[in-house]
mmCIF file of C-alpha atoms in Angstrom:
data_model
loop_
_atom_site.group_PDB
_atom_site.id
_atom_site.type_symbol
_atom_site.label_atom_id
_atom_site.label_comp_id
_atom_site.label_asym_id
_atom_site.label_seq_id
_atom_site.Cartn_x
_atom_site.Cartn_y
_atom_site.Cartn_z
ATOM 1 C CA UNK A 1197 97.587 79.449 91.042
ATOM 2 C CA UNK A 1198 96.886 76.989 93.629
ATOM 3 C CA UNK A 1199 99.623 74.229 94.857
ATOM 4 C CA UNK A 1200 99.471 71.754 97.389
ATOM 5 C CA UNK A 1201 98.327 68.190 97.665
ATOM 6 C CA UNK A 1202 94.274 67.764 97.138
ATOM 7 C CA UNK A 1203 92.727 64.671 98.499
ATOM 8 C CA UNK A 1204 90.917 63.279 95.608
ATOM 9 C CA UNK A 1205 86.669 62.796 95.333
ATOM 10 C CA UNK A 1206 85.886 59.357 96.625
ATOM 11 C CA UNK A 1207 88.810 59.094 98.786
ATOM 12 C CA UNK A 1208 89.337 57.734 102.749
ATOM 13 C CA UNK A 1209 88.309 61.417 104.128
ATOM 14 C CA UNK A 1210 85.239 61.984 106.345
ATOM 15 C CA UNK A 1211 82.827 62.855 103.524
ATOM 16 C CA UNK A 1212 80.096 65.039 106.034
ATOM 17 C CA UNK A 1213 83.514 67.542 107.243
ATOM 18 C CA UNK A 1214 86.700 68.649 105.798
ATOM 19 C CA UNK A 1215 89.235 70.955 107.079
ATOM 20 C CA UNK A 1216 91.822 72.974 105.173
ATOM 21 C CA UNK A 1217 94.767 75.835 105.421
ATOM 22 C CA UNK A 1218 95.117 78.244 102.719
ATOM 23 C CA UNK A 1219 97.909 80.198 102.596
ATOM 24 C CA UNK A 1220 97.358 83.390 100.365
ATOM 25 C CA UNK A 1221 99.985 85.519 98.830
ATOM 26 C CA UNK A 1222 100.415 88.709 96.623
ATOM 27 C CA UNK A 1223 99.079 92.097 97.523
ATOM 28 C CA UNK A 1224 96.269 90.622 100.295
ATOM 29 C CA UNK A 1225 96.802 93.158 103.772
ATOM 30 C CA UNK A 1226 94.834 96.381 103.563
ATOM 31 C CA UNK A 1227 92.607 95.597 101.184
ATOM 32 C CA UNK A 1228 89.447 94.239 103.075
ATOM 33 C CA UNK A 1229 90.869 90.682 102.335
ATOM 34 C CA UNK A 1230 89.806 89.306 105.563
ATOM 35 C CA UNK A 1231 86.780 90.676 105.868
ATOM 36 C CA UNK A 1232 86.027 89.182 102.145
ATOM 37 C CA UNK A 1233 87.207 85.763 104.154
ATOM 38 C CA UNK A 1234 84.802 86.292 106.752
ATOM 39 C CA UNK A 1235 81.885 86.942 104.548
ATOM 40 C CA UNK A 1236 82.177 84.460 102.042
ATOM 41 C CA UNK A 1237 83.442 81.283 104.845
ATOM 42 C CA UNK A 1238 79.826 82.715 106.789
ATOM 43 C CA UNK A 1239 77.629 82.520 103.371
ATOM 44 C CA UNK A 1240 79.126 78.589 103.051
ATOM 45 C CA UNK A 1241 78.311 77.881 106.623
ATOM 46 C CA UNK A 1242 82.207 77.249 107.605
ATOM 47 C CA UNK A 1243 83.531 77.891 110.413
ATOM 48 C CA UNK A 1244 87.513 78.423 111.065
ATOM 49 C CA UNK A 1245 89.526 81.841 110.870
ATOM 50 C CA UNK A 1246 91.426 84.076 109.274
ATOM 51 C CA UNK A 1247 94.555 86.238 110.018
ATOM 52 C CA UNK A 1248 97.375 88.466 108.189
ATOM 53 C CA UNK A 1249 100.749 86.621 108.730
ATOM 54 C CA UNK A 1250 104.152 88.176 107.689
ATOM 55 C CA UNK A 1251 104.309 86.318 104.475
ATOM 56 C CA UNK A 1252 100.533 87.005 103.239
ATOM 57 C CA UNK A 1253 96.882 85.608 104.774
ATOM 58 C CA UNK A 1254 95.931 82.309 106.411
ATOM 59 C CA UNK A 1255 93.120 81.030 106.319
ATOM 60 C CA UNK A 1256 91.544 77.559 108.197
ATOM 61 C CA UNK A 1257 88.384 76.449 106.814
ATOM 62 C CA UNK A 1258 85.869 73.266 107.994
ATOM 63 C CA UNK A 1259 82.712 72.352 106.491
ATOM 64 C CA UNK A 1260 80.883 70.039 103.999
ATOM 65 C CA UNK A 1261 83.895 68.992 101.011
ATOM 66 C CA UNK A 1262 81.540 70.837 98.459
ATOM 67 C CA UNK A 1263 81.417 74.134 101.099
ATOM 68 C CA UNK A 1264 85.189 74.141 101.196
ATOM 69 C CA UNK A 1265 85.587 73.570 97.812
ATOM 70 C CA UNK A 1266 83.689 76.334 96.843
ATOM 71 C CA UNK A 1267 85.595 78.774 99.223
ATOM 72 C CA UNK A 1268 88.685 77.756 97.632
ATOM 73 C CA UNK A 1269 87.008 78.468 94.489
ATOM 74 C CA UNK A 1270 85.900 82.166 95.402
ATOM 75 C CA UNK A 1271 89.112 83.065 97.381
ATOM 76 C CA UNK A 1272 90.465 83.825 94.069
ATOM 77 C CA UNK A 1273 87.940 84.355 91.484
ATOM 78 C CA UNK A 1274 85.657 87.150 93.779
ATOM 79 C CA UNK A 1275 88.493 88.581 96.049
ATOM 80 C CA UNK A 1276 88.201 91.865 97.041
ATOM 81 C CA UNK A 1277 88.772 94.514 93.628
ATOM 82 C CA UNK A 1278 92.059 95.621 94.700
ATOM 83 C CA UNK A 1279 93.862 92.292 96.144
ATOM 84 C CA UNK A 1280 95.729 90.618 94.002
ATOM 85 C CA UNK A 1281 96.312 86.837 94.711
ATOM 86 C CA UNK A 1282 99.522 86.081 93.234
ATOM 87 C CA UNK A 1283 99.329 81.678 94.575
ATOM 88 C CA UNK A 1284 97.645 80.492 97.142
ATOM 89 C CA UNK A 1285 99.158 77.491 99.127
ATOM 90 C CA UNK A 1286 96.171 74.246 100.482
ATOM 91 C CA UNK A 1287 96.890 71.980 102.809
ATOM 92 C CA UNK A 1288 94.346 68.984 104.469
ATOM 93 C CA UNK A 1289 94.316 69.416 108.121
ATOM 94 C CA UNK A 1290 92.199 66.773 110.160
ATOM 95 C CA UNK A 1291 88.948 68.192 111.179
ATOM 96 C CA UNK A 1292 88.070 69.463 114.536
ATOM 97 C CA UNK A 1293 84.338 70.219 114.566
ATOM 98 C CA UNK A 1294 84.556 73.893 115.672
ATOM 99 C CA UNK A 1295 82.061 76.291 115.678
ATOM 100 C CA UNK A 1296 82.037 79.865 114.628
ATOM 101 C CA UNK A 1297 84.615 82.010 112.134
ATOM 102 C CA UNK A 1298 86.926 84.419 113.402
ATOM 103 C CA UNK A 1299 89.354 87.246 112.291
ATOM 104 C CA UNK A 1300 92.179 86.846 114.466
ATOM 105 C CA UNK A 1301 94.803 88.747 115.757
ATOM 106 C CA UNK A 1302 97.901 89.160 112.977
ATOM 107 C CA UNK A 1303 100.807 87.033 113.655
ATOM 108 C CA UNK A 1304 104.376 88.709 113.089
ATOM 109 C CA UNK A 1305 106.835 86.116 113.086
ATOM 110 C CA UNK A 1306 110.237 86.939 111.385
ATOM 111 C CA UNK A 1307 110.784 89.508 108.706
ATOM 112 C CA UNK A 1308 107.715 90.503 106.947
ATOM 113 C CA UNK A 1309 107.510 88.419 103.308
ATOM 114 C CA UNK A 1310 104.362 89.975 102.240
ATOM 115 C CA UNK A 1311 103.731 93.178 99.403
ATOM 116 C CA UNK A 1312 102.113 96.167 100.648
ATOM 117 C CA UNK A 1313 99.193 97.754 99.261
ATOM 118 C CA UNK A 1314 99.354 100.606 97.320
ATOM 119 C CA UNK A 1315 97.419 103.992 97.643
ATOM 120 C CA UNK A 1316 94.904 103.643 95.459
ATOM 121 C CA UNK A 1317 92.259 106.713 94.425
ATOM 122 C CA UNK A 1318 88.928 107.396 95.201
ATOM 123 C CA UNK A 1319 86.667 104.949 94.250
ATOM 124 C CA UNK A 1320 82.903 105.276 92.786
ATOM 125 C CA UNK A 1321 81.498 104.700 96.039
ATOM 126 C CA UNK A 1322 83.367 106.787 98.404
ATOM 127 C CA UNK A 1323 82.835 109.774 95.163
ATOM 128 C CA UNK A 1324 79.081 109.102 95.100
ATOM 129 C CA UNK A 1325 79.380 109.480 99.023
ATOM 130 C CA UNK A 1326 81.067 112.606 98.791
ATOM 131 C CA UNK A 1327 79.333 114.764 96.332
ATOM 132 C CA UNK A 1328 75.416 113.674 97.908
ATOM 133 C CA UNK A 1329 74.361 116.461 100.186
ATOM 134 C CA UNK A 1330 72.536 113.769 102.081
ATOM 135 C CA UNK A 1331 75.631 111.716 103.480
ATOM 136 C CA UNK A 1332 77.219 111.841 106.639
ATOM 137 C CA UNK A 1333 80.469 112.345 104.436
ATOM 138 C CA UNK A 1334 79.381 114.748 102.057
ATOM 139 C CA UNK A 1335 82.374 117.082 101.168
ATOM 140 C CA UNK A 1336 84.667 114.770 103.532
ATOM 141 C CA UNK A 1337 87.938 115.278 102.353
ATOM 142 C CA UNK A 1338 89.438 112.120 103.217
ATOM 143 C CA UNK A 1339 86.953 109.615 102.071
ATOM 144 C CA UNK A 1340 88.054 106.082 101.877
ATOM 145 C CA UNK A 1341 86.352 102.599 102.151
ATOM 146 C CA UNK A 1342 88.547 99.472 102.123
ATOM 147 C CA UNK A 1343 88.676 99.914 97.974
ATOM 148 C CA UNK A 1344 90.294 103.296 97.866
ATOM 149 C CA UNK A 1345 92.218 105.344 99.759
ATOM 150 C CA UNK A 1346 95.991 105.751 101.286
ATOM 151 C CA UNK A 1347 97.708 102.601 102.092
ATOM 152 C CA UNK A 1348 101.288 102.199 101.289
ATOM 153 C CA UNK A 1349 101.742 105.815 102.576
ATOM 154 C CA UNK A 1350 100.344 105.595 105.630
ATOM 155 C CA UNK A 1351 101.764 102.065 106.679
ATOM 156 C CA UNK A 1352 104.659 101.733 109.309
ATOM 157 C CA UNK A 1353 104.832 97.736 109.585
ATOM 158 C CA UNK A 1354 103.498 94.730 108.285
ATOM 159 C CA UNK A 1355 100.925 92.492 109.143
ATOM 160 C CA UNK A 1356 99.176 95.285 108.289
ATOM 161 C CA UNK A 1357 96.635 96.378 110.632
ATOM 162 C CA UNK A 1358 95.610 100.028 111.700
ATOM 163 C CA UNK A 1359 97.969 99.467 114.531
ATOM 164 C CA UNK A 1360 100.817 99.734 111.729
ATOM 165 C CA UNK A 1361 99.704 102.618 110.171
ATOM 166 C CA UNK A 1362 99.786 106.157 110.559
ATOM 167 C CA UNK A 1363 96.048 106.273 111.723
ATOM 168 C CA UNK A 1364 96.760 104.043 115.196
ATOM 169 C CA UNK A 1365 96.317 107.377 117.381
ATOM 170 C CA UNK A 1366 92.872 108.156 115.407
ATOM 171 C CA UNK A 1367 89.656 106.807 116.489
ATOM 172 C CA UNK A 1368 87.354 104.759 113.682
ATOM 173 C CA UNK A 1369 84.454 106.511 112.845
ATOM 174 C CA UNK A 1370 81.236 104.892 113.750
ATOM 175 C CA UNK A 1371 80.332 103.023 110.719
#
């Protein structure tokens, strides 16, 4: 699943900071993929970013060679229920000593390589949400969360962002 050249344990590399690009492919826009990114690079105390590109996700990550390690680790084995990684791509950058994690703006460069996301149904969640009188979205009929809900229909271009989608002239409800 994962190809590229890794820099073996013991080698020439800064051991206290380590940078590296993952590039992530299969079915990985619209399916809370870089939020998932955000959340688990934040819980390893790295700091980089993450944004859809026409052929998948990219991701930069710096931190401590077991932190990075790790992410690598979970960026397949806990992604979100619905992505599916198909092969990720790693590559050792040189590190830069940033601060922070970001979700940047998607790039579109070229024709878009990347599957879309299919609709997927209702999920136990966004049901449980539904049918409890004491919800803000009780008896919604559109319920969604980033697990369920319209996708492939509602998409007009990739990267895909809400931009690209049939719900750009909607405003987000407060969460």
């Amino acid at each position: 699943m994962h190809e590229g050249t890794l820099v073996a344990p013991g080698s020439a590399r800064d051991a206290s900071r380590v940078r590296r690009r993952y590039e992530v492919f299969g079915v990985v826009q619209g399916v809370g993929f870089r939020p998932f990114v955000y959340v688990t690079a934040s819980e390893l105390g790295l700091t980089g970013s993450v944004t859809n590109t026409g052929r998948g996700v990219s991701v930069e990550v710096e931190g401590s060679p077991d932190a990075v390690d790790e992410f690598g680790r979970r960026l397949v084995d806990d992604a979100p229920p619905i992505a599916l990684v198909d092969r990720v791509h790693e590559s050792e950058l040189g590190a830069l000593g940033g601060t922070g994690f970001t979700i940047e703006r998607s790039q579109s460069t070229g024709a878009a390589q990347t599957l879309a996301s299919p609709d997927v149904a209702i999920c136990a969640d966004c049901r449980d949400e539904v049918r409890n009188p004491l919800d803000r979205r009780y008896r919604h009929p559109f319920a969604t969360c980033t697990n369920c809900g319209p996708r492939f229909s509602i998409i007009t271009a990739l990267p895909y962002d809400r931009a690209t989608t049939t719900m750009a002239g909607f405003p987000m409800c407060e969460a």
